[in-house]
mmCIF file with all atom_site columns, C-alpha atoms in Angstrom:
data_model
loop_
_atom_site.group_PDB
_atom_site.id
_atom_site.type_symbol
_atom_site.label_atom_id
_atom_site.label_alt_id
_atom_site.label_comp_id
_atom_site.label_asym_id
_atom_site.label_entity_id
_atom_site.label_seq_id
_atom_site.pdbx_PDB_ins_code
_atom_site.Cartn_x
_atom_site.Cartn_y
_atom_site.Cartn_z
_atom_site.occupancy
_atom_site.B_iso_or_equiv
_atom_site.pdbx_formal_charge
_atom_site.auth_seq_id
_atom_site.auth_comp_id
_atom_site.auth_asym_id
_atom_site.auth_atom_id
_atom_site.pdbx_PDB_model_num
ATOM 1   C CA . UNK A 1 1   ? 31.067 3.242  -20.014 1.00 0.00 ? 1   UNK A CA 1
ATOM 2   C CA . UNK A 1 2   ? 30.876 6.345  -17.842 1.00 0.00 ? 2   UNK A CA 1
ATOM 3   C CA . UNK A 1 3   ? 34.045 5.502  -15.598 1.00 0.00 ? 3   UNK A CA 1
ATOM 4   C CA . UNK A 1 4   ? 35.529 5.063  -19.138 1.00 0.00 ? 4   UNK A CA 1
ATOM 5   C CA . UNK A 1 5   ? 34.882 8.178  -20.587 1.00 0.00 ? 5   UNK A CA 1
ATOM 6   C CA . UNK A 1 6   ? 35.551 9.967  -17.613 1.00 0.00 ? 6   UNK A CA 1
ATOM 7   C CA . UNK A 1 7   ? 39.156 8.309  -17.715 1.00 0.00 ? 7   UNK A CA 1
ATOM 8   C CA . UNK A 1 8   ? 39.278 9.513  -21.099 1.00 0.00 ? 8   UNK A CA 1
ATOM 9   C CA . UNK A 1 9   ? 38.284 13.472 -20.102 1.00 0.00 ? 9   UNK A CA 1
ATOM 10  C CA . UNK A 1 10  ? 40.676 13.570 -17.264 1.00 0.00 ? 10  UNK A CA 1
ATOM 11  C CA . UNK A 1 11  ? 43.478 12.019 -19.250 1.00 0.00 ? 11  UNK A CA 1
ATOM 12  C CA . UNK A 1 12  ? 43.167 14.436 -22.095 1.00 0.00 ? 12  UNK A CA 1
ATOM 13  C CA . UNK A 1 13  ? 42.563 17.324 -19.524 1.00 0.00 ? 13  UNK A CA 1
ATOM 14  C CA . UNK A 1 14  ? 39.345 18.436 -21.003 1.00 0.00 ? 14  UNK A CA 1
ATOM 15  C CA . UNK A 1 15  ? 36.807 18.804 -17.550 1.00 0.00 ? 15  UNK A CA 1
ATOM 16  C CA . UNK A 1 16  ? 36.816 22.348 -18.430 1.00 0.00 ? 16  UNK A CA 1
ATOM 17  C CA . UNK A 1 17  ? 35.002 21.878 -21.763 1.00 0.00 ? 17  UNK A CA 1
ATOM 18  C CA . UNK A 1 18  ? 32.705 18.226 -21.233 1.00 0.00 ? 18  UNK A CA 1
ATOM 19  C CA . UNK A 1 19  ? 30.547 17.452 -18.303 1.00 0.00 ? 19  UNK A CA 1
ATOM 20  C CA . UNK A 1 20  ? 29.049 14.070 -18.091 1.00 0.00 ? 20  UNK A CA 1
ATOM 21  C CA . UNK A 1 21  ? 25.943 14.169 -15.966 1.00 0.00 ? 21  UNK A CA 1
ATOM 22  C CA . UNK A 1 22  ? 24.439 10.802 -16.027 1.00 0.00 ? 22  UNK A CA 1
ATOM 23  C CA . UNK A 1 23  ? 21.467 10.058 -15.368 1.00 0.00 ? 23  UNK A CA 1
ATOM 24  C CA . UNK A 1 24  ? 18.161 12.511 -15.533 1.00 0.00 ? 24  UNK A CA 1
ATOM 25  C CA . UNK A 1 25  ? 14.998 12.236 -15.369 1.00 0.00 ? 25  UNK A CA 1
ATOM 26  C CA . UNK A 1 26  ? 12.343 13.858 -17.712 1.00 0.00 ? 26  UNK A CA 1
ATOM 27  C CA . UNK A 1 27  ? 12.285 17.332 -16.153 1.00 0.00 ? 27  UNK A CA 1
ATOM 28  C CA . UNK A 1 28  ? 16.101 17.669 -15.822 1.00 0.00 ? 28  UNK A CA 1
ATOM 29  C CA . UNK A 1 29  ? 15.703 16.607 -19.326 1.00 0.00 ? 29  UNK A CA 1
ATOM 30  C CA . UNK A 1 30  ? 13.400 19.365 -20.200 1.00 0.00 ? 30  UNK A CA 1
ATOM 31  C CA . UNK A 1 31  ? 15.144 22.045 -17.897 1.00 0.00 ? 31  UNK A CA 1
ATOM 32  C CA . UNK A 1 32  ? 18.180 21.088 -19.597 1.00 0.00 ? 32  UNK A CA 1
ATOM 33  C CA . UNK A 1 33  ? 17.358 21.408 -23.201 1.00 0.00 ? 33  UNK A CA 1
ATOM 34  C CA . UNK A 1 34  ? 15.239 24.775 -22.465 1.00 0.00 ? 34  UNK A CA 1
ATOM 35  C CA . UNK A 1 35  ? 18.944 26.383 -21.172 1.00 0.00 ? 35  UNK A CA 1
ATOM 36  C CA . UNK A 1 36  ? 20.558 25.213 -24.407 1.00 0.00 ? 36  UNK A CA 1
ATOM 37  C CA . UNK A 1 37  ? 21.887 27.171 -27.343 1.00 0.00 ? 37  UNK A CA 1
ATOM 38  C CA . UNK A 1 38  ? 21.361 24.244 -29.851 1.00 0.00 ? 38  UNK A CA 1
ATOM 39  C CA . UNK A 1 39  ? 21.026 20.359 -29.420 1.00 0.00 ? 39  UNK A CA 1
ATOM 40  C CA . UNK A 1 40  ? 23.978 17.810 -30.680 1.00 0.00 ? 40  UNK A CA 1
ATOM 41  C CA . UNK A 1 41  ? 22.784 14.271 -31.632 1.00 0.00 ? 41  UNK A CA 1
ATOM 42  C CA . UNK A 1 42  ? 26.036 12.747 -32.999 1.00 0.00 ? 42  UNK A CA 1
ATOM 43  C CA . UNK A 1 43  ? 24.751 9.355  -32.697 1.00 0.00 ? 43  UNK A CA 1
ATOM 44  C CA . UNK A 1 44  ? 26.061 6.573  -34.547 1.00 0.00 ? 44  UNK A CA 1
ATOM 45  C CA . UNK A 1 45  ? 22.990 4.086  -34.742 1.00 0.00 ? 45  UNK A CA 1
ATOM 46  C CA . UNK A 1 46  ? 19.335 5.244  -34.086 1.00 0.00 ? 46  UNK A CA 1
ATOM 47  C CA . UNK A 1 47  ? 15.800 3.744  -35.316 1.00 0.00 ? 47  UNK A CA 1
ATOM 48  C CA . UNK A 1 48  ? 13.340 6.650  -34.217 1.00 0.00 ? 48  UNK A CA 1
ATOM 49  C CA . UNK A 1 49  ? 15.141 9.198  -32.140 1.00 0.00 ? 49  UNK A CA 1
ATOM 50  C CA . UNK A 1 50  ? 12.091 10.966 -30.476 1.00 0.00 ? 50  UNK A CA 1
ATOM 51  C CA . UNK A 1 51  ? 14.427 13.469 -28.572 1.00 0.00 ? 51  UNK A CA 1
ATOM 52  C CA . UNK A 1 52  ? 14.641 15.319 -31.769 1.00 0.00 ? 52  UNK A CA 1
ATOM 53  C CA . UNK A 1 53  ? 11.123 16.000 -31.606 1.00 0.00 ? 53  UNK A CA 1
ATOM 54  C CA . UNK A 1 54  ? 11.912 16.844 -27.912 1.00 0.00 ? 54  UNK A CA 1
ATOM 55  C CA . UNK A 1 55  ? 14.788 19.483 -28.997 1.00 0.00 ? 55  UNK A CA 1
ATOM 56  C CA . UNK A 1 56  ? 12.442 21.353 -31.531 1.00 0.00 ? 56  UNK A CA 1
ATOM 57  C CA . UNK A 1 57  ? 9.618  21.117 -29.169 1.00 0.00 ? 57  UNK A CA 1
ATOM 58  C CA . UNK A 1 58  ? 11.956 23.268 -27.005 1.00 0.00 ? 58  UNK A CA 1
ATOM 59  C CA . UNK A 1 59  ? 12.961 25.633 -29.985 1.00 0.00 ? 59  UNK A CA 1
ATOM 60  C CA . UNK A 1 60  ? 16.442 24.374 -29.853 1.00 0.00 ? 60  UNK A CA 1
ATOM 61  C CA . UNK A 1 61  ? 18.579 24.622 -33.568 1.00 0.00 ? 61  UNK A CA 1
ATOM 62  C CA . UNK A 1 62  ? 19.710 20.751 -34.168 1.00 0.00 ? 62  UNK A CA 1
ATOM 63  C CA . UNK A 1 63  ? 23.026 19.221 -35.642 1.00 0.00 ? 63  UNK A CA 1
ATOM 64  C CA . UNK A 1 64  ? 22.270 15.553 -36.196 1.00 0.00 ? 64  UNK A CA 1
ATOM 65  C CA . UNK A 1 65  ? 24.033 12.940 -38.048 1.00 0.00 ? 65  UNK A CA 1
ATOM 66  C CA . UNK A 1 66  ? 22.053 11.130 -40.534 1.00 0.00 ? 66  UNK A CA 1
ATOM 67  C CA . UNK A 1 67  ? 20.862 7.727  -38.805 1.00 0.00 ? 67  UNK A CA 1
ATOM 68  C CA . UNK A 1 68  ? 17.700 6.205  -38.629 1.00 0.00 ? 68  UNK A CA 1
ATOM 69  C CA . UNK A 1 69  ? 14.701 8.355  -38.825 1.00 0.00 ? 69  UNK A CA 1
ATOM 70  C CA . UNK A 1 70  ? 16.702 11.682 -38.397 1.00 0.00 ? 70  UNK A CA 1
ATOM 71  C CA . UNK A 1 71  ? 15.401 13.331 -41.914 1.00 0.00 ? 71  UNK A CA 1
ATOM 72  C CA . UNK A 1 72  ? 11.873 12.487 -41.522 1.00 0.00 ? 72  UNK A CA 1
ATOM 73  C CA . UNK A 1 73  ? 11.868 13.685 -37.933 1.00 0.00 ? 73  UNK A CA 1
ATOM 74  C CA . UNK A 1 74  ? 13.997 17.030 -38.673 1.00 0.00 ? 74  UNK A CA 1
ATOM 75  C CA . UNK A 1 75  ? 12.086 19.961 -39.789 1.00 0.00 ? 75  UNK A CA 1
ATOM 76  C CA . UNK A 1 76  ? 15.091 22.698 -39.751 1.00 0.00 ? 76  UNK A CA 1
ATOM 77  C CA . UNK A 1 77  ? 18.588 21.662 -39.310 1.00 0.00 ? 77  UNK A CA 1
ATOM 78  C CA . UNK A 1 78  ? 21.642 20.669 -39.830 1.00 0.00 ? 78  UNK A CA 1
ATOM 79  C CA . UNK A 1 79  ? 22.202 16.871 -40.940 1.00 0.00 ? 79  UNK A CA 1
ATOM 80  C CA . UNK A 1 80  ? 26.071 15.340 -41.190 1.00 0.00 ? 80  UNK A CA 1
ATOM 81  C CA . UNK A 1 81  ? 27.316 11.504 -42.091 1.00 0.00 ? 81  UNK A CA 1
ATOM 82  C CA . UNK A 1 82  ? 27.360 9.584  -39.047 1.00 0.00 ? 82  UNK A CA 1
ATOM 83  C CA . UNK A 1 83  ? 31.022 7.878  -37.724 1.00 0.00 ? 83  UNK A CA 1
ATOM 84  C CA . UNK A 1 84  ? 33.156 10.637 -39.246 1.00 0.00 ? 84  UNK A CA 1
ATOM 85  C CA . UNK A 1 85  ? 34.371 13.408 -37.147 1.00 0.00 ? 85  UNK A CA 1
ATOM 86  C CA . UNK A 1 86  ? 35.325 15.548 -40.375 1.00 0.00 ? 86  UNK A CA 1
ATOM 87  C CA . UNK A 1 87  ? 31.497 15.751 -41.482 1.00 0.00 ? 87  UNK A CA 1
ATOM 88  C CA . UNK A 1 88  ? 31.139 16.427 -37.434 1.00 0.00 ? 88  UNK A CA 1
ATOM 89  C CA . UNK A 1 89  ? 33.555 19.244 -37.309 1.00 0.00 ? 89  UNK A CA 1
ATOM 90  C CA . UNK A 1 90  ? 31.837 20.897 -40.342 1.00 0.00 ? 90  UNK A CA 1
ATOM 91  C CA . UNK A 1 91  ? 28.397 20.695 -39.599 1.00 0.00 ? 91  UNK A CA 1
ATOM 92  C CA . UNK A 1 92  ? 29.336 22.070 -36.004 1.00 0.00 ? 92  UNK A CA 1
ATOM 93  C CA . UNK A 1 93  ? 31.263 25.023 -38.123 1.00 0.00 ? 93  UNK A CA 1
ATOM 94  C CA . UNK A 1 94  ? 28.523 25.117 -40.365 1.00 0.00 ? 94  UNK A CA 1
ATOM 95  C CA . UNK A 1 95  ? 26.080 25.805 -36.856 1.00 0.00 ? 95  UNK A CA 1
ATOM 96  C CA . UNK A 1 96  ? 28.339 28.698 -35.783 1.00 0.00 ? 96  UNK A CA 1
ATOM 97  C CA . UNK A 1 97  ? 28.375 30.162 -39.359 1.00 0.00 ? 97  UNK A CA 1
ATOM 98  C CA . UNK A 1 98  ? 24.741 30.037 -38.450 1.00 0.00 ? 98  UNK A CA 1
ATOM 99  C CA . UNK A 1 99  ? 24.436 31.717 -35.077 1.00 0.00 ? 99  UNK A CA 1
ATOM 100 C CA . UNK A 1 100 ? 22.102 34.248 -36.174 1.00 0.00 ? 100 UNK A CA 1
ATOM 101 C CA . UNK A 1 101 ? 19.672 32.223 -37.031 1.00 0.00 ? 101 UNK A CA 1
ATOM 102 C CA . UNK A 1 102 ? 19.224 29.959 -34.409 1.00 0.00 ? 102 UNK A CA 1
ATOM 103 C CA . UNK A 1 103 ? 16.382 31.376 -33.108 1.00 0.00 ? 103 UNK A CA 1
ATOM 104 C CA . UNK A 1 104 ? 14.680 30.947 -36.683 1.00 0.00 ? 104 UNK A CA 1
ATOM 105 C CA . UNK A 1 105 ? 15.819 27.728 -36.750 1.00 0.00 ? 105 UNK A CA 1
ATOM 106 C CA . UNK A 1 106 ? 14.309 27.013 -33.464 1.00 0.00 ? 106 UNK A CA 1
ATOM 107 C CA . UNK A 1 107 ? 10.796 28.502 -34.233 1.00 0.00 ? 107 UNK A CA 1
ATOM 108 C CA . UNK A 1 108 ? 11.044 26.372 -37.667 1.00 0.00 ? 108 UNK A CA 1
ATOM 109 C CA . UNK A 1 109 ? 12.067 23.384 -36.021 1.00 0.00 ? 109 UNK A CA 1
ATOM 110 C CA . UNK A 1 110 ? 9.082  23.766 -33.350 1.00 0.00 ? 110 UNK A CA 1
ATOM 111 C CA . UNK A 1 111 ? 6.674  24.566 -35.949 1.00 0.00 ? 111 UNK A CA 1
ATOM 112 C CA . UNK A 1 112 ? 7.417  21.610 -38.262 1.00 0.00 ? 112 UNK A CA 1
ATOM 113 C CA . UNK A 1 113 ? 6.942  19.278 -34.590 1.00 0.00 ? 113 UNK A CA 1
ATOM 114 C CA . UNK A 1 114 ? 3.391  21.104 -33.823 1.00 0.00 ? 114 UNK A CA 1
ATOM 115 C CA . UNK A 1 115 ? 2.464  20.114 -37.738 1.00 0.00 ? 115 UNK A CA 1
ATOM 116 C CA . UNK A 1 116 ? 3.944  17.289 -38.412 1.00 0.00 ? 116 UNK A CA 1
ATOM 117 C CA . UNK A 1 117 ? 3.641  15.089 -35.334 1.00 0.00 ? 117 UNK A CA 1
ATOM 118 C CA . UNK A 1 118 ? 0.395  16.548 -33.786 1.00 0.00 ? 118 UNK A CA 1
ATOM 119 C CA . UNK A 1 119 ? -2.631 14.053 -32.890 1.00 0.00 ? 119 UNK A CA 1
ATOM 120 C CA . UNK A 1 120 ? -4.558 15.615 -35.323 1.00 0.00 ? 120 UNK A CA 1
ATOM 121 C CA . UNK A 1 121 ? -1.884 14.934 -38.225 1.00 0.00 ? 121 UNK A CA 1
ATOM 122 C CA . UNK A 1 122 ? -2.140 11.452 -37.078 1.00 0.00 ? 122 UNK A CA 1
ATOM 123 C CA . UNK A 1 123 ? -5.300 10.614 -37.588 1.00 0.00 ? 123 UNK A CA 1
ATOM 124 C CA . UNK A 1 124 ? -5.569 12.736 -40.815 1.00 0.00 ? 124 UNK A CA 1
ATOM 125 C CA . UNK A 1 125 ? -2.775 9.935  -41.599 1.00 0.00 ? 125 UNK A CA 1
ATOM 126 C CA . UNK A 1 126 ? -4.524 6.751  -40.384 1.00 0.00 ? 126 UNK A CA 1
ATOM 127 C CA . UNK A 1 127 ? -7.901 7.754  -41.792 1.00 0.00 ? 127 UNK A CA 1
ATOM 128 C CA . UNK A 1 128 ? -6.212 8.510  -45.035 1.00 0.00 ? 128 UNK A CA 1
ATOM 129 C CA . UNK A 1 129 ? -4.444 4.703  -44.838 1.00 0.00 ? 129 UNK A CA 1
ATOM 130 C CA . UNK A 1 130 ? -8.200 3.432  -44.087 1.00 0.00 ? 130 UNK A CA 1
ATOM 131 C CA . UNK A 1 131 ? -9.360 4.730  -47.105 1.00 0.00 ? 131 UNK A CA 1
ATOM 132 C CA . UNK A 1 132 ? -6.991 3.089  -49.787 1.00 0.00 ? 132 UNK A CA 1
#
């Protein structure tokens, strides 16, 4: 859908303000997120979106609309209904409101991934399913 949506940002004039950059590989990834003020998943449709954990890993304040495993996975953020841009306009509002504590939300966010989804948490979990 790239040539697509690239249609659509020329037609509407907006290559100032949205960049499509295709594919990257897993540093890019990472160098990418680590320049970011805050991380965007507007998806419509996810099962177990691991780049959450990615975001927070990299201190990054998330806005994510509520699919799949988005509340489990989100220790600090900001969660919106998925497929409406009203609840996507407001939660990005609701971000801005919030500038001042991105960094908190970052540190939170990180935090929650180093306790939540570390090896050791894991097997605390598994042995804990063993035993009943």
């Amino acid at each position: 859908m790239m040539n697509n949506l690239q249609e659509l940002i020329d037609t509407l004039q907006a290559a100032k303000y949205i960049r499509l950059e295709g594919y990257k590989n897993t540093l890019e990834v990472k160098q990418a997120m680590q320049n970011a003020d805050f991380y965007l998943l507007s998806s419509v449709a996810e099962v177990l979106p691991t780049v959450l954990l990615e975001a927070q890993s990299c201190e990054l304040p998330i806005l994510a609309t509520n699919v799949g495993a988005v509340i489990e996975m989100l220790g600090h953020g900001i969660v919106v209904e998925p497929n409406k841009l009203n609840a996507l306009i407001e939660g990005l509002e609701k971000m801005f409101d919030q500038k001042e504590s991105w960094s908190i939300m970052g540190v939170h966010g990180r935090n929650f991934v180093k306790e939540a989804f570390s090896i050791q948490h894991h097997i605390e979990k598994l042995i804990e399913l063993y035993r009943e």
